[in-house]
Tab-separated table of C-alpha atoms and ligand atoms in Angstrom:
chain	number	residue	atom	x	y	z
N	19	MET	CA	85.278	21.835	35.702
N	20	ARG	CA	82.617	22.835	38.212
N	21	ARG	CA	80.736	25.316	35.971
N	22	ARG	CA	79.280	22.392	34.038
N	23	ARG	CA	78.157	20.726	37.272
N	24	SER	CA	76.447	23.782	38.720
N	25	SER	CA	72.802	22.884	38.085
N	26	ALA	CA	70.648	19.953	37.072
N	27	TRP	CA	69.860	21.280	33.587
N	28	VAL	CA	73.484	21.654	32.558
N	29	ARG	CA	74.408	18.305	34.086
N	30	ASP	CA	71.625	16.718	32.016
N	31	LEU	CA	72.684	18.701	28.955
N	32	VAL	CA	76.257	17.413	29.014
N	33	ALA	CA	75.557	13.912	30.309
N	34	GLN	CA	77.498	11.417	28.233
N	35	THR	CA	75.364	8.376	28.945
N	36	VAL	CA	71.737	7.846	29.761
N	37	VAL	CA	69.856	4.768	30.929
N	38	THR	CA	66.469	4.310	29.257
N	39	PRO	CA	63.935	1.464	29.411
N	40	ALA	CA	65.057	0.487	25.896
N	41	ASP	CA	68.467	-0.407	27.352
N	42	LEU	CA	67.040	-3.037	29.656
N	43	ILE	CA	66.329	-6.713	29.111
N	44	LEU	CA	64.069	-8.383	31.639
N	45	PRO	CA	64.872	-11.962	32.713
N	46	ILE	CA	61.760	-14.048	33.473
N	47	PHE	CA	61.575	-17.530	35.013
N	48	ILE	CA	58.861	-19.913	33.835
N	49	CYS	CA	57.671	-23.073	35.526
N	50	GLU	CA	55.151	-25.754	34.676
N	51	GLY	CA	51.603	-25.228	35.935
N	52	LYS	CA	50.954	-22.468	38.454
N	53	GLY	CA	53.543	-19.850	39.345
N	54	GLN	CA	55.410	-20.728	42.541
N	55	GLY	CA	57.875	-18.938	44.805
N	56	GLY	CA	61.158	-17.594	43.509
N	57	ILE	CA	64.229	-16.039	45.106
N	58	ILE	CA	65.596	-13.465	42.758
N	59	ALA	CA	62.410	-13.172	40.678
N	60	PRO	CA	59.061	-14.986	40.693
N	61	ARG	CA	58.762	-18.347	38.944
N	62	MET	CA	55.804	-17.653	36.689
N	63	SER	CA	53.204	-19.712	34.896
N	64	VAL	CA	53.052	-19.352	31.121
N	65	ASP	CA	50.073	-16.979	31.545
N	66	GLY	CA	52.050	-14.950	34.075
N	67	VAL	CA	54.906	-14.578	31.610
N	68	VAL	CA	52.576	-13.212	28.948
N	69	THR	CA	51.232	-10.609	31.405
N	70	ALA	CA	54.762	-9.633	32.456
N	71	ALA	CA	55.893	-9.305	28.837
N	72	LYS	CA	52.905	-7.073	28.047
N	73	GLU	CA	53.673	-4.845	30.994
N	74	ALA	CA	57.371	-4.695	30.110
N	75	ARG	CA	56.628	-3.646	26.531
N	76	ALA	CA	54.177	-0.974	27.707
N	77	LEU	CA	56.980	0.475	29.844
N	78	GLY	CA	59.372	0.625	26.892
N	79	VAL	CA	61.425	-2.514	27.597
N	80	CYS	CA	62.448	-4.025	24.228
N	81	ALA	CA	63.137	-7.630	25.127
N	82	VAL	CA	62.620	-10.353	27.681
N	83	MET	CA	64.944	-13.252	28.388
N	84	LEU	CA	63.137	-16.452	29.325
N	85	PHE	CA	64.530	-19.170	31.612
N	86	PRO	CA	62.709	-22.442	32.317
N	87	VAL	CA	62.395	-24.196	35.667
N	88	ILE	CA	62.248	-27.849	34.619
N	89	ASP	CA	60.588	-30.534	36.747
N	90	ASP	CA	63.147	-32.988	38.140
N	91	THR	CA	61.272	-35.862	36.488
N	92	ARG	CA	62.171	-34.493	33.048
N	93	LYS	CA	65.869	-34.022	33.748
N	94	THR	CA	68.319	-36.507	32.187
N	95	GLU	CA	72.074	-37.015	31.888
N	96	ASP	CA	72.094	-35.450	28.415
N	97	GLY	CA	69.389	-32.806	28.950
N	98	ARG	CA	67.508	-33.866	25.821
N	99	HIS	CA	64.241	-32.293	27.026
N	100	CYS	CA	65.754	-28.988	25.849
N	101	ALA	CA	64.923	-30.075	22.288
N	102	ASP	CA	61.288	-31.089	22.935
N	103	ALA	CA	59.058	-28.693	21.037
N	104	ASP	CA	56.400	-28.876	23.752
N	105	ASN	CA	58.627	-28.108	26.740
N	106	VAL	CA	57.515	-25.276	29.004
N	107	LEU	CA	59.986	-22.794	27.508
N	108	CYS	CA	58.851	-23.379	23.914
N	109	ARG	CA	55.224	-23.063	24.986
N	110	ALA	CA	55.984	-19.778	26.753
N	111	VAL	CA	57.878	-18.408	23.737
N	112	ALA	CA	54.980	-19.204	21.424
N	113	GLU	CA	52.432	-17.637	23.784
N	114	VAL	CA	54.461	-14.466	24.321
N	115	LYS	CA	55.089	-14.012	20.600
N	116	SER	CA	51.415	-14.397	19.778
N	117	ALA	CA	50.189	-12.097	22.591
N	118	VAL	CA	52.966	-9.470	22.466
N	119	PRO	CA	54.494	-9.730	18.980
N	120	ASP	CA	56.439	-6.479	19.298
N	121	ILE	CA	58.630	-7.537	22.214
N	122	GLY	CA	61.877	-9.383	21.525
N	123	VAL	CA	62.130	-12.860	23.006
N	124	ILE	CA	65.594	-14.078	23.926
N	125	CYS	CA	66.290	-17.620	25.156
N	126	ASP	CA	69.355	-19.002	26.856
N	127	VAL	CA	70.941	-21.940	25.040
N	128	ALA	CA	72.609	-24.265	27.555
N	129	LEU	CA	71.686	-27.583	29.109
N	130	ASP	CA	71.854	-26.809	32.837
N	131	PRO	CA	68.098	-26.456	33.495
N	132	TYR	CA	67.591	-29.882	31.855
N	133	THR	CA	70.418	-32.035	33.245
N	134	THR	CA	70.409	-34.206	36.367
N	135	HIS	CA	73.953	-33.022	37.197
N	136	GLY	CA	73.323	-29.300	36.616
N	137	GLN	CA	76.231	-28.896	34.176
N	138	ASP	CA	75.702	-26.839	31.015
N	139	GLY	CA	76.769	-29.754	28.847
N	140	ILE	CA	76.805	-33.523	28.560
N	141	PHE	CA	78.851	-34.824	31.471
N	142	ARG	CA	80.627	-38.170	31.285
N	143	ASP	CA	83.665	-39.707	33.024
N	144	GLY	CA	84.148	-36.579	35.074
N	145	ARG	CA	84.146	-34.151	32.182
N	146	VAL	CA	81.837	-32.057	30.036
N	147	ILE	CA	82.084	-33.402	26.475
N	148	ASN	CA	82.394	-30.495	24.034
N	149	ASP	CA	81.243	-31.752	20.643
N	150	GLU	CA	78.371	-33.944	21.811
N	151	THR	CA	77.140	-30.982	23.812
N	152	VAL	CA	77.338	-28.758	20.737
N	153	ASP	CA	75.161	-31.276	18.828
N	154	MET	CA	72.534	-31.014	21.572
N	155	LEU	CA	72.797	-27.209	21.633
N	156	GLN	CA	72.133	-27.168	17.889
N	157	ARG	CA	68.934	-29.138	18.462
N	158	GLN	CA	67.961	-26.856	21.348
N	159	ALA	CA	68.527	-23.695	19.266
N	160	VAL	CA	66.626	-25.063	16.240
N	161	THR	CA	63.704	-26.024	18.500
N	162	LEU	CA	63.637	-22.604	20.168
N	163	ALA	CA	63.807	-20.867	16.789
N	164	ALA	CA	60.870	-22.957	15.551
N	165	SER	CA	58.849	-21.936	18.606
N	166	GLY	CA	59.247	-18.273	17.635
N	167	CYS	CA	62.262	-17.154	19.661
N	168	ASP	CA	63.880	-14.040	18.109
N	169	ILE	CA	67.348	-14.339	19.604
N	170	VAL	CA	69.103	-17.446	20.891
N	171	ALA	CA	71.729	-16.735	23.517
N	172	PRO	CA	74.264	-19.530	23.988
N	173	SER	CA	75.524	-19.223	27.569
N	174	ASP	CA	77.286	-22.575	27.791
N	175	MET	CA	80.847	-21.603	26.735
N	176	MET	CA	81.459	-24.738	24.623
N	177	ASP	CA	83.993	-24.277	21.817
N	178	GLY	CA	82.588	-23.880	18.307
N	179	ARG	CA	78.956	-23.578	19.306
N	180	ILE	CA	78.215	-20.249	17.627
N	181	GLY	CA	79.184	-21.469	14.155
N	182	ALA	CA	77.447	-24.798	14.720
N	183	ILE	CA	74.217	-23.134	15.889
N	184	ARG	CA	74.303	-20.682	12.955
N	185	THR	CA	74.688	-23.563	10.505
N	186	ALA	CA	71.929	-25.603	12.141
N	187	MET	CA	69.492	-22.693	12.240
N	188	ASP	CA	70.263	-21.684	8.649
N	189	GLY	CA	69.627	-25.275	7.581
N	190	SER	CA	66.239	-25.356	9.289
N	191	GLY	CA	64.759	-22.157	7.863
N	192	ALA	CA	65.719	-19.990	10.834
N	193	GLN	CA	68.056	-17.638	8.964
N	194	HIS	CA	66.226	-14.692	10.539
N	195	VAL	CA	66.931	-15.744	14.137
N	196	MET	CA	69.774	-13.807	15.772
N	197	ILE	CA	72.553	-15.121	17.996
N	198	LEU	CA	73.526	-13.223	21.128
N	199	SER	CA	76.691	-14.943	22.230
N	200	TYR	CA	77.747	-14.963	25.843
N	201	ALA	CA	81.215	-14.533	24.405
N	202	ALA	CA	82.918	-14.000	27.720
N	203	LYS	CA	81.132	-15.658	30.560
N	204	TYR	CA	83.157	-16.117	33.696
N	205	ALA	CA	83.065	-18.976	36.206
N	206	SER	CA	81.679	-16.562	38.766
N	207	SER	CA	80.385	-17.203	42.256
N	208	LEU	CA	77.740	-14.544	41.653
N	209	TYR	CA	75.256	-16.910	39.964
N	210	GLY	CA	73.969	-18.486	43.198
N	211	PRO	CA	70.454	-17.003	43.415
N	212	PHE	CA	69.848	-17.791	39.729
N	213	ARG	CA	70.873	-21.419	40.173
N	214	ASP	CA	68.578	-21.730	43.176
N	215	ASN	CA	65.715	-20.214	41.209
N	216	VAL	CA	66.191	-22.450	38.176
N	217	GLY	CA	66.763	-25.475	40.381
N	218	SER	CA	70.222	-26.356	39.039
N	219	ALA	CA	72.048	-25.580	42.317
N	220	ALA	CA	70.896	-28.778	44.028
N	221	CYS	CA	71.831	-30.845	40.957
N	222	LEU	CA	75.260	-29.212	40.694
N	223	GLY	CA	76.116	-29.676	44.372
N	224	ALA	CA	79.774	-28.907	45.062
N	225	ALA	CA	80.780	-29.225	41.393
N	226	ASP	CA	81.973	-26.175	39.441
N	227	LYS	CA	82.008	-24.971	35.823
N	228	LEU	CA	85.693	-24.027	35.663
N	229	SER	CA	86.460	-26.334	32.735
N	230	TYR	CA	84.311	-24.253	30.367
N	231	GLN	CA	83.399	-20.872	31.899
N	232	MET	CA	86.292	-18.390	31.964
N	233	ASP	CA	88.888	-18.020	34.683
N	234	PRO	CA	88.324	-14.690	36.520
N	235	ARG	CA	92.086	-14.085	36.477
N	236	ASN	CA	92.136	-13.717	32.685
N	237	SER	CA	91.235	-10.918	30.310
N	238	CYS	CA	93.083	-11.462	26.988
N	239	GLU	CA	91.269	-14.749	26.576
N	240	ALA	CA	87.965	-12.874	26.608
N	241	LEU	CA	89.019	-11.005	23.481
N	242	ASP	CA	89.931	-14.312	21.807
N	243	GLU	CA	86.454	-15.627	22.658
N	244	VAL	CA	84.961	-12.463	21.160
N	245	THR	CA	87.029	-12.763	17.966
N	246	LEU	CA	86.024	-16.398	17.489
N	247	ASP	CA	82.347	-15.743	18.119
N	248	ILE	CA	82.294	-12.856	15.644
N	249	ALA	CA	84.017	-15.033	13.036
N	250	GLU	CA	81.496	-17.803	13.689
N	251	GLY	CA	78.550	-15.474	13.084
N	252	ALA	CA	77.428	-13.896	16.358
N	253	ASP	CA	75.105	-10.906	15.853
N	254	MET	CA	75.574	-9.512	19.353
N	255	LEU	CA	77.863	-10.225	22.274
N	256	MET	CA	77.371	-10.488	26.016
N	257	ILE	CA	79.852	-10.008	28.849
N	258	LYS	CA	78.863	-11.621	32.128
N	259	PRO	CA	78.824	-10.798	35.040
N	260	ALA	CA	78.792	-6.988	34.809
N	261	THR	CA	80.264	-5.024	37.700
N	262	ALA	CA	83.285	-7.158	38.517
N	263	TYR	CA	84.066	-7.373	34.779
N	264	LEU	CA	83.686	-3.789	33.552
N	265	ASP	CA	87.251	-3.911	32.217
N	266	ILE	CA	86.245	-6.797	29.938
N	267	LEU	CA	83.087	-4.976	28.875
N	268	TYR	CA	85.083	-1.847	28.085
N	269	ARG	CA	87.806	-3.661	26.142
N	270	THR	CA	85.229	-5.630	24.172
N	271	SER	CA	83.159	-2.583	23.292
N	272	GLN	CA	86.320	-0.823	22.110
N	273	ALA	CA	87.439	-3.825	20.080
N	274	THR	CA	84.277	-4.437	18.042
N	275	ASN	CA	81.495	-2.545	16.315
N	276	LEU	CA	78.982	-5.249	17.206
N	277	PRO	CA	76.510	-4.394	19.973
N	278	VAL	CA	77.894	-5.544	23.318
N	279	PHE	CA	75.509	-6.284	26.174
N	280	THR	CA	76.174	-7.170	29.768
N	281	TYR	CA	74.344	-9.313	32.284
N	282	HIS	CA	73.995	-7.818	35.749
N	283	VAL	CA	73.656	-11.220	37.365
N	284	SER	CA	71.612	-12.479	40.276
N	285	GLY	CA	74.359	-12.226	42.914
N	286	GLU	CA	75.199	-8.657	41.930
N	287	TYR	CA	71.549	-7.680	42.176
N	288	MET	CA	71.026	-9.425	45.513
N	289	MET	CA	74.082	-7.740	47.043
N	290	LEU	CA	72.490	-4.367	46.401
N	291	LYS	CA	69.077	-5.523	47.635
N	292	GLU	CA	70.446	-6.967	50.864
N	293	ALA	CA	72.756	-4.027	51.563
N	294	ALA	CA	69.801	-1.692	51.106
N	295	LYS	CA	67.719	-3.812	53.453
N	296	GLN	CA	70.411	-3.332	56.097
N	297	GLY	CA	70.247	0.405	55.544
N	298	TYR	CA	73.782	0.644	54.131
N	299	LEU	CA	72.689	2.255	50.886
N	300	ASP	CA	69.729	3.617	48.933
N	301	PHE	CA	68.799	0.855	46.515
N	302	ASP	CA	67.363	2.996	43.700
N	303	LYS	CA	70.355	5.325	43.637
N	304	ALA	CA	72.997	2.618	43.970
N	305	TYR	CA	71.304	0.465	41.336
N	306	MET	CA	71.062	3.343	38.856
N	307	GLU	CA	74.752	4.104	39.454
N	308	VAL	CA	75.617	0.498	38.631
N	309	LEU	CA	73.531	0.571	35.435
N	310	GLN	CA	75.224	3.843	34.462
N	311	SER	CA	78.632	2.255	35.007
N	312	CYS	CA	77.650	-0.503	32.569
N	313	LYS	CA	76.601	2.044	29.963
N	314	ARG	CA	79.806	4.040	30.524
N	315	ALA	CA	81.846	0.884	29.994
N	316	GLY	CA	80.136	0.409	26.644
N	317	ALA	CA	77.077	-1.778	27.242
N	318	ARG	CA	74.431	-1.225	24.576
N	319	ALA	CA	71.891	-3.087	26.737
N	320	ILE	CA	71.805	-4.636	30.200
N	321	VAL	CA	70.081	-7.804	31.326
N	322	THR	CA	68.888	-7.032	34.819
N	323	TYR	CA	66.359	-8.246	37.378
N	324	GLY	CA	65.233	-4.732	38.268
N	325	ALA	CA	64.354	-3.813	34.665
N	326	MET	CA	60.669	-3.267	35.466
N	327	ASP	CA	61.312	-1.111	38.525
N	328	VAL	CA	63.785	1.080	36.656
N	329	ALA	CA	61.523	1.325	33.613
N	330	ARG	CA	58.658	2.354	35.885
N	331	SER	CA	60.687	5.024	37.654
N	332	LEU	CA	62.062	6.376	34.368
V	21	PBG	C1	73.057	-21.013	32.660
V	21	PBG	C2	73.002	-19.619	33.126
V	21	PBG	C3	73.446	-19.134	34.364
V	21	PBG	C4	73.076	-17.792	34.413
V	21	PBG	C5	72.446	-17.481	33.211
V	21	PBG	N1	72.427	-18.622	32.408
V	21	PBG	C6	74.069	-19.839	35.514
V	21	PBG	C7	75.320	-20.570	35.339
V	21	PBG	O1	76.053	-20.396	34.352
V	21	PBG	O2	75.597	-21.380	36.217
V	21	PBG	C8	73.302	-16.904	35.595
V	21	PBG	C9	72.533	-15.640	35.633
V	21	PBG	C10	72.446	-14.982	36.976
V	21	PBG	O3	73.140	-15.323	37.932
V	21	PBG	O4	71.627	-14.067	37.063
V	21	PBG	N2	73.905	-21.352	31.650
């Protein structure tokens, strides 16, 4: 076994997986007006997003994933601002697509940045209402598609939303727009820095998302979610989070020929950053090892906050 590990060239020659910039998807946060602050990543102005997308493409990154930070004054119980064609996300999508047409633009479909309660759906009488939420998600997806978004990525975990969004987009001339389904998204406690950055943490308070995001104790259910989303018309699938759910990523990638992506989420990224800051590990090495583990488990691409740094070093 050791002969093939004896020098760098033979290790490279027999390496089974490789991480390249084309494997990485860069998440970007956009806010109204000037860029301001940011915990896990900067909250950028629309101009800032265009510059970042240009730089990402030049480094070989194929796609960006855009998340809006919505002013509190625009948030409502039903999150209807998600379907306004002139909201900050739609404006950013249009600007990026006109300035950097050869980068893929992916947008999350879920209501949490737009709701006063921070839930991903319409919340009434103590529960998130499935079908009314799906109606709103259809409007959100159609609006994003019209603004030039290439891939809509429903991350809400409502039942039936993939088929409904496919139908709505097909009916509005957006047959070409792809759906990346967060098929198995777990009710994880690793989303904290993201929620702070988007501004949904304060709205959510002590509430949780356990009635729609998956129970971390379960795995078979993830494959049922995958089967349904494929049947409903998903073009690509996402497993989220990444490192604590590599078994789900592996099983999914074995079970389907569709491309399966994973999202290395904000809490996973911050754990590495903070541990490195304490001197417990070398960030670049540990981070690359984590990305390699995702590829080994079958991820075709990885959404990750360090995409630019890795692309630069590669
Ligand atoms: C919203 C959404 C979340 C993330 C991506 N889209 C948060 C949540 O579900 O509460 C988390 C990503 C991260 O932590 O990096 N639907």
